Amino acid sequence: MAANEPNQLWCSRCTNFRDWASFETNKLGQKRKLCNRHEKKRELKQTLRLDIKRVFNVDNLPVGFASLDDDSTTDRAATTNAVSELVEIIWKKGGFRFRHRTTNQEKCSYMYFCFQDAQRTRNRQSATYLSQAVCRSPAFRKCIGIRARTAISTPAETYRDLQAAQLPGWDLVTSHQVYYQWQQLNSKIWHRDQDALRSAQILLSDHQECTSLMHFSGNMRTRAFYISDSIKTLVPRVKELAIDATFGTNNMGMHLFAVLAEVDGTGISLAYCFMDVFKDNSKGVRQADPGATTSLLEQFLRPLCAAGFNPIFFGTDKDLSEIAAIRQIWPETTIQLCYWHARRAIRMKFASSRKINTQDAYKPSEAQKAIPDLEICWGSLPTRRPDGNHRYGRCDCQSRLTNITPQSRIEIASGDEQNTVLDIFSRHFSSHPLIPDQNGIYRSAERIYRDCAAEMYDWCRSKGYFRLWSYLWVNWYQPDQWYLWARSINEKKIPIPKTTMVVESHWRKIKHDYLHRFNRPRIDLVIWVLLSRLVPNAMARMQTLLQCNHCQATAS
């Protein structure tokens, strides 16, 4: 069967796709991993009445009973295990299954009852719930109006209002009861189906202002939806976009991606995408197939390109899947890494106690193209030096005979030196041909790159930190990495956002203002929060900003 049919799910026992209706829904609103072919309980093979009485010779039984210990006692654990094995053999061979009832250790007797014995059947506890009826208490009639506030009031606010009103019986009501009733009433607004994904699909179809799509790639899937009003309004105006992902928003563990457009320094939401791994890979591990994330992000971004978006800058963190997808859709777009994430990555590398192996990836001949005064043999492995005198130690370099361990920690240790490196990196990050340097000189993008690489190399060389230099060159200063974060790459334009904080602020608003009221919310609830709370707020802010009413507009 095709893996991209939306009405089919993967059965891990059948190792095949089955129809959506073949899977039961659990209490959390999620489909089970096994189809209903494997959910049926095993029926007893025997239907006859067992009416026999037998005495067996213990020595002839196919199980080993315990022998006497040194103190003339019997090992109870071994005897119990032997009896259990014997009962299981009787079940498998004869079809009759027995349930253990009592054990008398003094007489060494074990009593089992047949499961088919109607007289010995256990009375199952009733699973029925209390019937509900219209309550005639005064408290109910006075509080019934609170139902209309479930969509706008929090449980804490409702509980405080109940305490302030001091209705009859208010002192017997707990905050947990208020939360439960609030959650039950609130769910009627966004709950469309027991299955969370199907409920989300129905919920999205009810909102005509957005378009939803389902994408598949390998063992991954996405549920994406696009805000039509903001896309139509901002296509001719916006030249900068940003993308980021967050986790922990729903009980299915799906990552949430968002694309925001920059409007006067704030972010306006354009599209959202929920992504997860819905089945094991070929190795039987719940891990994404290689390239699946990039393929899904490409499918997610392509409708924005088809709508007419052609951004000059695209902000992101250092996620390789996001970067690869952006390059496939917009090859000419300048990718701008987040300034905060870049500094954080370097700071975490300084604080890490793990050994690095960047010496194996450091090729001094490539670094010498950007830094003519670079010493080839300093901090480089002989096998990574260019073939010739440098590789065999016949050169004039001072470090030609230095023995270098491939793996070790970065040398920098003191906080002052770490801050110095971060300050140099920050200055390089903000350099631009349209901004003069400290001497009032306007430099080209190529000149800025060479000066910045040489400055960082000279500082590391003066301290003797060759591992620090190899890490910075391999991960930040070689040309392929420099083009991702340096603002000087585009000589004609300066990007307005320096970070992806417009998206991070968007996540904070979702989690701290809305989702914190729910314990592991369903995906349809998260979509309802986005469509009924975040998107209308963003649309109102967009209109006020386009009307140049900056005093009324609030940041995202």
Coordinates of C-alpha atoms in Angstrom, one line a residue:
M1 CA 0.0 0.0 0.0
A2 CA 1.1 3.6 -0.5
A3 CA 2.6 5.2 2.5
N4 CA 1.1 8.6 1.7
E5 CA -2.6 7.7 2.0
P6 CA -4.1 9.9 4.8
N7 CA -6.7 7.3 5.9
Q8 CA -4.2 4.6 6.7
L9 CA -2.0 4.0 9.7
W10 CA 1.0 1.7 10.2
C11 CA 0.5 -1.5 12.3
S12 CA 3.7 -2.5 14.0
R13 CA 2.6 -6.1 14.3
C14 CA 1.4 -6.6 10.7
T15 CA 4.3 -4.4 9.5
N16 CA 1.9 -2.9 7.0
F17 CA -0.5 -0.1 6.5
R18 CA -4.1 -0.7 7.6
D19 CA -7.3 1.2 7.3
W20 CA -7.9 4.0 9.8
A21 CA -11.0 2.3 11.2
S22 CA -9.0 -0.8 12.0
F23 CA -7.3 0.9 15.0
E24 CA -9.0 1.4 18.3
T25 CA -8.7 4.8 20.1
N26 CA -7.3 5.0 23.7
K27 CA -8.3 7.3 26.5
L28 CA -5.9 10.0 25.3
G29 CA -7.5 10.2 21.9
Q30 CA -4.6 8.4 20.2
K31 CA -4.8 5.5 17.8
R32 CA -3.3 2.3 19.1
K33 CA -0.1 0.9 17.5
L34 CA -1.8 -2.4 16.7
C35 CA -4.8 -2.9 14.5
N36 CA -7.9 -4.8 15.8
R37 CA -6.6 -8.0 14.3
H38 CA -4.3 -8.3 17.3
E39 CA -6.6 -6.8 19.9
K40 CA -8.9 -9.9 20.3
K41 CA -8.3 -12.0 23.4
R42 CA -7.4 -15.6 22.8
E43 CA -10.4 -17.9 23.1
L44 CA -10.2 -21.2 25.0
K45 CA -9.8 -24.2 22.7
Q46 CA -11.8 -26.6 25.0
T47 CA -15.6 -26.4 25.4
L48 CA -16.1 -29.7 27.2
R49 CA -16.6 -30.3 30.9
L50 CA -13.5 -31.5 32.7
D51 CA -14.7 -34.2 35.2
I52 CA -11.6 -36.3 36.1
K53 CA -9.6 -37.0 39.2
R54 CA -6.0 -38.1 38.9
V55 CA -2.9 -38.7 41.0
F56 CA 0.5 -38.2 39.3
N57 CA 3.9 -39.5 40.2
V58 CA 6.1 -36.5 40.8
D59 CA 9.1 -38.3 39.4
N60 CA 7.4 -38.9 36.0
L61 CA 6.2 -35.3 35.5
P62 CA 8.1 -33.2 32.8
V63 CA 9.0 -30.5 35.4
G64 CA 11.7 -30.6 38.1
F65 CA 10.3 -30.3 41.6
A66 CA 12.5 -29.1 44.4
S67 CA 14.4 -31.5 46.6
L68 CA 14.9 -31.4 50.3
D69 CA 17.4 -28.9 51.7
D70 CA 20.0 -29.6 54.3
D71 CA 17.5 -28.8 57.1
S72 CA 14.9 -31.3 55.7
T73 CA 12.7 -28.5 54.3
T74 CA 11.5 -27.9 50.8
D75 CA 12.6 -24.9 48.7
R76 CA 9.2 -23.2 48.4
A77 CA 10.2 -20.9 45.5
A78 CA 11.4 -23.8 43.3
T79 CA 8.3 -25.8 44.1
T80 CA 6.0 -22.9 43.2
N81 CA 7.8 -22.4 39.9
A82 CA 7.5 -26.1 39.1
V83 CA 3.7 -26.1 39.8
S84 CA 3.3 -23.0 37.6
E85 CA 5.2 -24.7 34.8
L86 CA 3.0 -27.8 35.1
V87 CA -0.2 -25.8 34.9
E88 CA 1.1 -24.1 31.8
I89 CA 1.9 -27.4 30.2
I90 CA -1.6 -28.7 30.9
W91 CA -3.0 -25.5 29.3
K92 CA -0.9 -25.8 26.1
K93 CA -1.3 -29.6 25.7
G94 CA -4.9 -30.1 26.8
G95 CA -6.5 -26.7 26.2
F96 CA -7.7 -26.2 29.8
R97 CA -6.5 -23.2 31.7
F98 CA -6.4 -23.0 35.5
R99 CA -6.2 -20.0 37.8
H100 CA -4.3 -20.1 41.1
R101 CA -6.5 -19.7 44.2
T102 CA -4.7 -20.6 47.4
T103 CA -1.5 -22.3 48.6
N104 CA -0.9 -24.1 51.9
Q105 CA 2.8 -24.2 52.6
E106 CA 2.5 -26.5 55.6
K107 CA 0.7 -29.2 53.7
C108 CA 2.5 -28.3 50.5
S109 CA -0.8 -28.1 48.6
Y110 CA -1.7 -25.8 45.7
M111 CA -5.3 -25.2 44.7
Y112 CA -6.2 -24.2 41.1
F113 CA -9.7 -23.5 39.6
C114 CA -10.6 -23.9 36.0
F115 CA -11.3 -20.7 34.1
Q116 CA -14.4 -22.3 32.6
D117 CA -15.9 -23.2 36.0
A118 CA -19.0 -21.0 36.2
Q119 CA -19.3 -21.6 40.0
R120 CA -15.7 -20.3 40.6
T121 CA -15.8 -17.3 38.3
R122 CA -14.7 -14.1 39.8
N123 CA -17.3 -11.3 39.9
R124 CA -15.8 -8.5 37.8
Q125 CA -16.1 -5.0 39.1
S126 CA -18.6 -3.0 37.2
A127 CA -17.1 -0.5 34.9
T128 CA -20.3 1.6 34.6
Y129 CA -20.3 5.1 35.7
L130 CA -22.8 7.0 37.8
S131 CA -25.8 8.1 35.8
Q132 CA -26.0 11.9 35.3
A133 CA -29.1 13.9 35.8
V134 CA -30.1 17.5 36.0
C135 CA -29.1 18.8 39.4
R136 CA -31.7 20.7 41.3
S137 CA -29.5 22.3 43.9
P138 CA -29.4 26.1 44.1
A139 CA -25.6 26.1 43.5
F140 CA -26.1 24.5 40.1
R141 CA -28.7 27.1 39.0
K142 CA -26.5 30.0 40.0
C143 CA -23.3 28.7 38.5
I144 CA -24.6 27.4 35.2
G145 CA -23.8 30.8 33.6
I146 CA -20.1 30.1 34.2
R147 CA -20.2 27.7 31.2
A148 CA -20.1 30.6 28.8
R149 CA -16.8 31.7 30.3
T150 CA -14.9 28.5 29.9
A151 CA -13.2 29.7 26.7
I152 CA -12.0 33.0 28.2
S153 CA -11.4 32.3 31.9
T154 CA -8.8 30.1 33.5
P155 CA -9.7 27.5 36.1
A156 CA -8.0 29.6 38.8
E157 CA -10.1 32.6 37.9
T158 CA -13.3 30.5 37.9
Y159 CA -12.3 29.1 41.3
R160 CA -11.6 32.5 42.8
D161 CA -15.0 33.8 41.5
L162 CA -16.7 30.8 43.1
Q163 CA -15.0 31.6 46.4
A164 CA -15.9 35.2 46.2
A165 CA -19.6 34.5 45.4
Q166 CA -19.7 32.1 48.4
L167 CA -22.6 30.1 47.0
P168 CA -24.1 27.3 49.1
G169 CA -21.6 24.5 49.3
W170 CA -18.7 26.5 47.9
D171 CA -16.4 25.4 50.7
L172 CA -16.7 21.8 49.6
V173 CA -15.5 22.4 46.1
T174 CA -11.8 21.9 45.4
S175 CA -9.6 23.6 42.7
H176 CA -9.1 20.1 41.1
Q177 CA -12.9 19.7 40.7
V178 CA -13.1 23.1 39.1
Y179 CA -10.2 22.3 36.7
Y180 CA -11.9 19.0 35.7
Q181 CA -15.2 20.5 35.0
W182 CA -13.6 23.4 33.2
Q183 CA -11.6 21.0 31.0
Q184 CA -14.7 19.0 30.2
L185 CA -16.7 22.0 29.1
N186 CA -13.8 23.6 27.3
S187 CA -13.2 20.4 25.2
K188 CA -16.6 20.8 23.6
I189 CA -15.2 23.8 21.7
W190 CA -12.3 22.1 20.0
H191 CA -12.9 18.3 20.4
R192 CA -14.2 16.9 17.1
D193 CA -13.2 13.2 17.2
Q194 CA -11.7 10.7 19.6
D195 CA -8.7 10.4 17.3
A196 CA -6.6 13.6 17.8
L197 CA -5.3 13.8 14.3
R198 CA -8.7 13.3 12.7
S199 CA -10.1 15.8 15.1
A200 CA -7.4 18.3 14.1
Q201 CA -8.2 17.7 10.4
I202 CA -11.9 18.3 11.0
L203 CA -11.1 21.4 13.1
L204 CA -8.9 22.8 10.3
S205 CA -11.6 22.2 7.7
D206 CA -14.0 24.2 9.7
H207 CA -11.8 27.3 9.4
Q208 CA -12.0 28.7 5.9
E209 CA -9.3 31.2 6.6
C210 CA -6.6 28.6 6.5
T211 CA -5.4 25.8 4.2
S212 CA -4.2 22.5 5.5
L213 CA -2.0 19.8 3.9
M214 CA -0.7 16.4 4.9
H215 CA 2.9 15.4 3.9
F216 CA 4.7 12.1 4.1
S217 CA 8.4 11.2 3.6
G218 CA 9.9 7.9 4.7
N219 CA 8.7 7.1 8.2
M220 CA 7.8 10.8 9.0
R221 CA 4.6 12.8 8.5
T222 CA 3.5 16.4 8.9
R223 CA 0.2 18.2 9.3
A224 CA 0.7 21.7 7.9
F225 CA -1.7 24.7 7.7
Y226 CA -1.3 28.1 6.1
I227 CA -2.9 31.4 7.2
S228 CA -4.4 32.7 3.9
D229 CA -5.1 36.3 5.1
S230 CA -1.5 37.0 6.2
I231 CA 0.0 35.3 3.1
K232 CA -2.1 37.4 0.7
T233 CA -1.4 40.6 2.5
L234 CA 2.3 40.2 3.1
V235 CA 3.5 38.7 -0.2
P236 CA 4.3 42.0 -1.9
R237 CA 5.6 43.7 1.3
V238 CA 7.8 41.1 3.2
K239 CA 11.4 40.4 2.3
E240 CA 12.5 38.6 5.5
L241 CA 11.2 35.4 7.0
A242 CA 12.2 33.2 10.0
I243 CA 11.6 29.6 10.8
D244 CA 12.1 27.7 14.1
A245 CA 10.7 24.6 15.9
T246 CA 9.7 23.8 19.4
F247 CA 8.7 20.7 21.3
G248 CA 6.5 19.8 24.2
T249 CA 3.3 21.4 22.9
N250 CA 1.2 18.2 22.6
N251 CA 0.8 14.7 24.0
M252 CA 1.8 13.0 20.7
G253 CA 5.3 14.4 20.9
M254 CA 5.1 16.1 17.5
H255 CA 7.5 19.0 16.8
L256 CA 5.8 22.3 15.9
F257 CA 7.4 24.4 13.2
A258 CA 6.4 28.0 12.4
V259 CA 7.3 30.4 9.6
L260 CA 6.9 34.1 10.6
A261 CA 7.2 37.2 8.5
E262 CA 9.1 40.3 9.7
V263 CA 6.9 43.4 9.9
D264 CA 8.4 46.4 11.6
G265 CA 10.5 44.2 13.9
T266 CA 7.7 41.9 14.9
G267 CA 6.7 38.5 13.6
I268 CA 3.4 37.7 11.8
S269 CA 2.6 34.0 11.5
L270 CA 2.3 32.6 8.0
A271 CA 2.3 28.8 8.4
Y272 CA 2.5 26.1 11.1
C273 CA 3.6 22.5 10.7
F274 CA 3.4 19.5 13.1
M275 CA 6.0 16.8 12.4
D276 CA 6.7 13.4 13.9
V277 CA 8.0 9.9 13.3
F278 CA 5.0 7.6 13.0
K279 CA 6.7 4.2 12.5
D280 CA 10.0 2.5 13.1
N281 CA 12.7 2.7 10.4
S282 CA 14.1 -0.3 8.5
K283 CA 16.3 -1.2 11.6
G284 CA 13.3 -1.4 13.9
V285 CA 14.2 1.9 15.7
R286 CA 11.8 4.8 16.1
Q287 CA 14.2 7.2 14.4
A288 CA 13.7 9.4 11.3
D289 CA 14.9 8.1 8.0
P290 CA 17.9 10.0 6.5
G291 CA 16.7 13.0 4.6
A292 CA 13.1 12.7 5.7
T293 CA 13.1 15.9 7.8
T294 CA 14.6 17.9 5.0
S295 CA 12.1 16.6 2.5
L296 CA 9.1 17.4 4.7
L297 CA 10.4 20.9 5.4
E298 CA 10.8 21.4 1.7
Q299 CA 7.2 20.3 1.1
F300 CA 6.1 22.6 3.9
L301 CA 7.9 25.7 2.5
R302 CA 7.0 25.1 -1.2
P303 CA 3.4 26.5 -0.9
L304 CA 4.9 29.8 0.5
C305 CA 7.2 30.0 -2.5
A306 CA 4.2 29.2 -4.8
A307 CA 2.3 32.0 -3.1
G308 CA 4.9 34.5 -4.2
F309 CA 7.3 34.9 -1.3
N310 CA 10.9 35.5 -2.4
P311 CA 12.7 36.6 0.8
I312 CA 16.1 38.3 0.7
F313 CA 16.9 37.0 4.2
F314 CA 15.7 33.8 5.9
G315 CA 16.5 33.6 9.7
T316 CA 17.0 30.2 11.3
D317 CA 19.1 28.5 14.0
K318 CA 21.9 26.2 13.0
D319 CA 19.6 23.3 12.0
L320 CA 21.0 21.5 8.9
S321 CA 17.6 20.3 7.8
E322 CA 16.1 23.7 7.9
I323 CA 19.1 25.2 6.0
A324 CA 19.0 22.5 3.3
A325 CA 15.2 22.9 2.8
I326 CA 15.6 26.7 2.5
R327 CA 18.4 26.4 0.0
Q328 CA 16.3 24.0 -2.2
I329 CA 13.3 26.3 -2.3
W330 CA 15.1 29.7 -2.5
P331 CA 18.7 29.2 -3.8
E332 CA 19.4 32.9 -3.9
T333 CA 18.1 33.7 -0.4
T334 CA 20.7 34.7 2.2
I335 CA 20.5 32.5 5.2
Q336 CA 21.0 34.3 8.5
L337 CA 21.8 32.3 11.6
C338 CA 20.4 33.6 14.9
Y339 CA 23.0 35.7 16.7
W340 CA 21.8 34.4 20.1
H341 CA 22.0 30.7 19.0
A342 CA 25.5 31.2 17.5
R343 CA 26.9 32.7 20.7
R344 CA 25.2 30.1 22.8
A345 CA 26.7 27.3 20.7
I346 CA 30.2 28.6 21.2
R347 CA 29.6 29.2 24.9
M348 CA 28.4 25.6 25.3
K349 CA 31.4 24.3 23.5
F350 CA 33.7 26.2 25.9
A351 CA 31.8 24.7 28.9
S352 CA 31.7 21.2 27.6
S353 CA 34.1 18.6 29.1
R354 CA 33.9 16.3 26.1
K355 CA 36.9 16.0 23.8
I356 CA 36.7 17.3 20.3
N357 CA 38.1 15.9 17.1
T358 CA 38.2 19.0 14.8
Q359 CA 41.9 18.5 14.2
D360 CA 41.0 15.7 11.8
A361 CA 38.7 18.0 9.8
Y362 CA 41.1 21.0 9.9
K363 CA 42.9 21.5 6.5
P364 CA 45.5 24.3 6.8
S365 CA 45.9 24.7 3.1
E366 CA 42.3 25.9 2.8
A367 CA 42.7 28.2 5.7
Q368 CA 45.8 29.7 4.1
K369 CA 43.8 30.9 1.1
A370 CA 41.9 33.3 3.5
I371 CA 44.9 34.0 5.8
P372 CA 48.2 34.3 3.8
D373 CA 50.3 34.5 6.9
L374 CA 49.0 31.3 8.4
E375 CA 51.5 28.7 9.5
I376 CA 50.6 25.4 7.9
C377 CA 52.1 23.1 10.5
W378 CA 50.7 24.9 13.5
G379 CA 47.9 22.9 15.1
S380 CA 47.5 20.6 12.1
L381 CA 47.9 16.8 11.8
P382 CA 50.6 15.7 9.3
T383 CA 48.1 13.8 7.3
R384 CA 46.0 16.9 6.8
R385 CA 48.9 19.1 5.6
P386 CA 49.4 19.5 1.8
D387 CA 51.6 16.8 0.2
G388 CA 55.2 17.9 0.2
N389 CA 57.7 19.4 2.6
H390 CA 55.0 20.3 5.2
R391 CA 53.7 16.7 5.4
Y392 CA 57.1 15.1 6.0
G393 CA 58.6 17.8 8.3
R394 CA 61.1 19.2 5.7
C395 CA 59.6 22.7 5.9
D396 CA 60.8 25.7 8.0
C397 CA 57.7 26.0 10.2
Q398 CA 58.4 26.3 13.9
S399 CA 55.6 23.7 14.7
R400 CA 56.7 21.1 12.2
L401 CA 57.9 18.6 14.8
T402 CA 55.1 19.3 17.4
N403 CA 53.3 16.1 18.3
I404 CA 49.5 16.7 18.3
T405 CA 46.9 14.5 19.9
P406 CA 43.9 14.2 17.6
Q407 CA 41.3 14.4 20.4
S408 CA 41.3 16.6 23.4
R409 CA 39.4 19.5 25.0
I410 CA 39.6 23.1 23.9
E411 CA 42.4 24.9 25.7
I412 CA 40.5 28.0 26.7
A413 CA 39.6 27.9 30.4
S414 CA 39.2 31.4 32.0
G415 CA 36.0 33.4 31.8
D416 CA 37.8 36.5 30.6
E417 CA 39.3 34.7 27.6
Q418 CA 36.0 33.2 26.7
N419 CA 34.3 36.6 26.8
T420 CA 37.1 38.0 24.6
V421 CA 36.5 35.3 22.0
L422 CA 32.8 36.0 22.1
D423 CA 33.3 39.7 21.7
I424 CA 35.5 39.2 18.7
F425 CA 33.0 36.8 17.2
S426 CA 30.1 39.4 17.9
R427 CA 32.1 42.1 16.1
H428 CA 32.6 39.9 13.1
F429 CA 29.0 38.9 13.1
S430 CA 27.8 42.6 12.8
S431 CA 30.4 43.8 10.3
H432 CA 28.9 44.9 7.0
P433 CA 30.2 46.7 3.9
L434 CA 27.6 49.5 4.5
I435 CA 28.9 50.1 8.0
P436 CA 32.4 51.6 8.4
D437 CA 35.0 50.1 10.7
Q438 CA 36.5 51.8 13.7
N439 CA 38.8 53.7 11.3
G440 CA 35.9 55.0 9.2
I441 CA 36.8 52.7 6.3
Y442 CA 34.2 50.9 4.2
R443 CA 35.3 47.4 3.4
S444 CA 34.1 44.9 0.8
A445 CA 32.6 41.6 1.9
E446 CA 35.7 39.8 0.8
R447 CA 37.9 42.1 2.7
I448 CA 35.8 41.8 5.8
Y449 CA 36.0 38.0 5.6
R450 CA 39.8 38.0 5.3
D451 CA 40.3 40.5 8.1
C452 CA 37.9 38.7 10.5
A453 CA 39.5 35.3 9.9
A454 CA 43.0 36.7 10.3
E455 CA 42.0 38.5 13.5
M456 CA 40.7 35.4 15.1
Y457 CA 43.7 33.3 14.0
D458 CA 46.1 35.9 15.3
W459 CA 44.5 35.9 18.7
C460 CA 44.4 32.1 19.0
R461 CA 48.1 31.9 17.8
S462 CA 49.2 34.5 20.4
K463 CA 47.7 32.3 23.1
G464 CA 48.8 29.0 21.6
Y465 CA 45.2 27.7 21.4
F466 CA 45.4 25.6 18.2
R467 CA 42.4 23.4 19.1
L468 CA 40.3 26.5 19.6
W469 CA 41.4 27.8 16.2
S470 CA 40.6 24.5 14.5
Y471 CA 37.2 24.4 16.1
L472 CA 36.4 28.0 15.1
W473 CA 37.7 27.5 11.5
V474 CA 35.9 24.2 10.9
N475 CA 32.5 25.3 12.4
W476 CA 32.4 29.1 11.8
Y477 CA 35.1 30.7 9.7
Q478 CA 35.6 28.4 6.7
P479 CA 33.7 29.8 3.7
D480 CA 30.8 27.3 3.7
Q481 CA 30.1 28.2 7.4
W482 CA 30.9 31.9 7.1
Y483 CA 28.1 32.3 4.5
L484 CA 25.5 31.1 7.1
W485 CA 26.0 33.6 9.9
A486 CA 28.0 36.7 8.7
R487 CA 25.8 39.7 7.9
S488 CA 28.3 41.0 5.4
I489 CA 27.5 38.3 2.9
N490 CA 24.8 40.5 1.3
E491 CA 26.6 43.7 0.4
K492 CA 23.5 45.6 -0.6
K493 CA 21.1 44.9 2.3
I494 CA 21.4 44.7 6.1
P495 CA 18.9 42.2 7.7
I496 CA 16.6 43.8 10.3
P497 CA 16.2 40.9 12.7
K498 CA 19.5 39.8 14.2
T499 CA 18.0 36.8 16.0
T500 CA 15.0 34.5 15.7
M501 CA 13.6 35.9 18.9
V502 CA 10.4 36.9 17.1
V503 CA 9.7 33.1 16.8
E504 CA 11.0 32.4 20.3
S505 CA 8.6 35.0 21.6
H506 CA 5.8 33.4 19.7
W507 CA 6.6 30.0 21.4
R508 CA 6.7 31.7 24.8
K509 CA 3.3 33.2 24.2
I510 CA 1.8 29.9 23.2
K511 CA 3.3 27.9 26.1
H512 CA 3.2 30.5 28.9
D513 CA -0.1 32.2 28.1
Y514 CA -2.3 29.3 27.0
L515 CA -0.9 25.7 27.0
H516 CA 0.3 25.8 30.6
R517 CA -3.3 25.4 31.7
F518 CA -3.4 21.9 30.2
N519 CA -1.6 18.8 31.1
R520 CA -0.2 17.3 27.9
P521 CA -2.8 18.8 25.6
R522 CA -4.0 17.1 22.4
I523 CA -2.9 18.4 19.0
D524 CA -6.4 19.5 18.1
L525 CA -6.4 21.7 21.3
V526 CA -3.1 23.2 20.3
I527 CA -4.4 24.0 16.8
W528 CA -7.5 25.6 18.3
V529 CA -5.3 27.8 20.5
L530 CA -3.3 28.9 17.4
L531 CA -6.4 29.6 15.3
S532 CA -8.6 31.2 17.9
R533 CA -5.9 33.1 20.0
L534 CA -2.6 33.6 18.3
V535 CA -3.6 34.1 14.7
P536 CA -6.4 36.7 15.3
N537 CA -4.0 38.6 17.5
A538 CA -1.4 38.5 14.8
M539 CA -3.9 39.7 12.2
A540 CA -4.9 42.7 14.3
R541 CA -1.3 43.6 14.9
M542 CA -0.5 43.3 11.2
Q543 CA -3.3 45.7 10.3
T544 CA -2.2 48.3 12.8
L545 CA 1.4 48.1 11.7
L546 CA 0.5 48.4 8.0
Q547 CA -1.6 51.5 9.0
C548 CA 1.5 52.9 10.8
N549 CA -0.3 52.9 14.1
H550 CA 2.8 51.7 16.1
C551 CA 1.4 52.8 19.4
Q552 CA -1.5 50.4 19.3
A553 CA 0.5 47.5 18.0
T554 CA 2.1 45.1 20.5
A555 CA 5.0 42.8 19.9
S556 CA 4.4 39.1 19.2

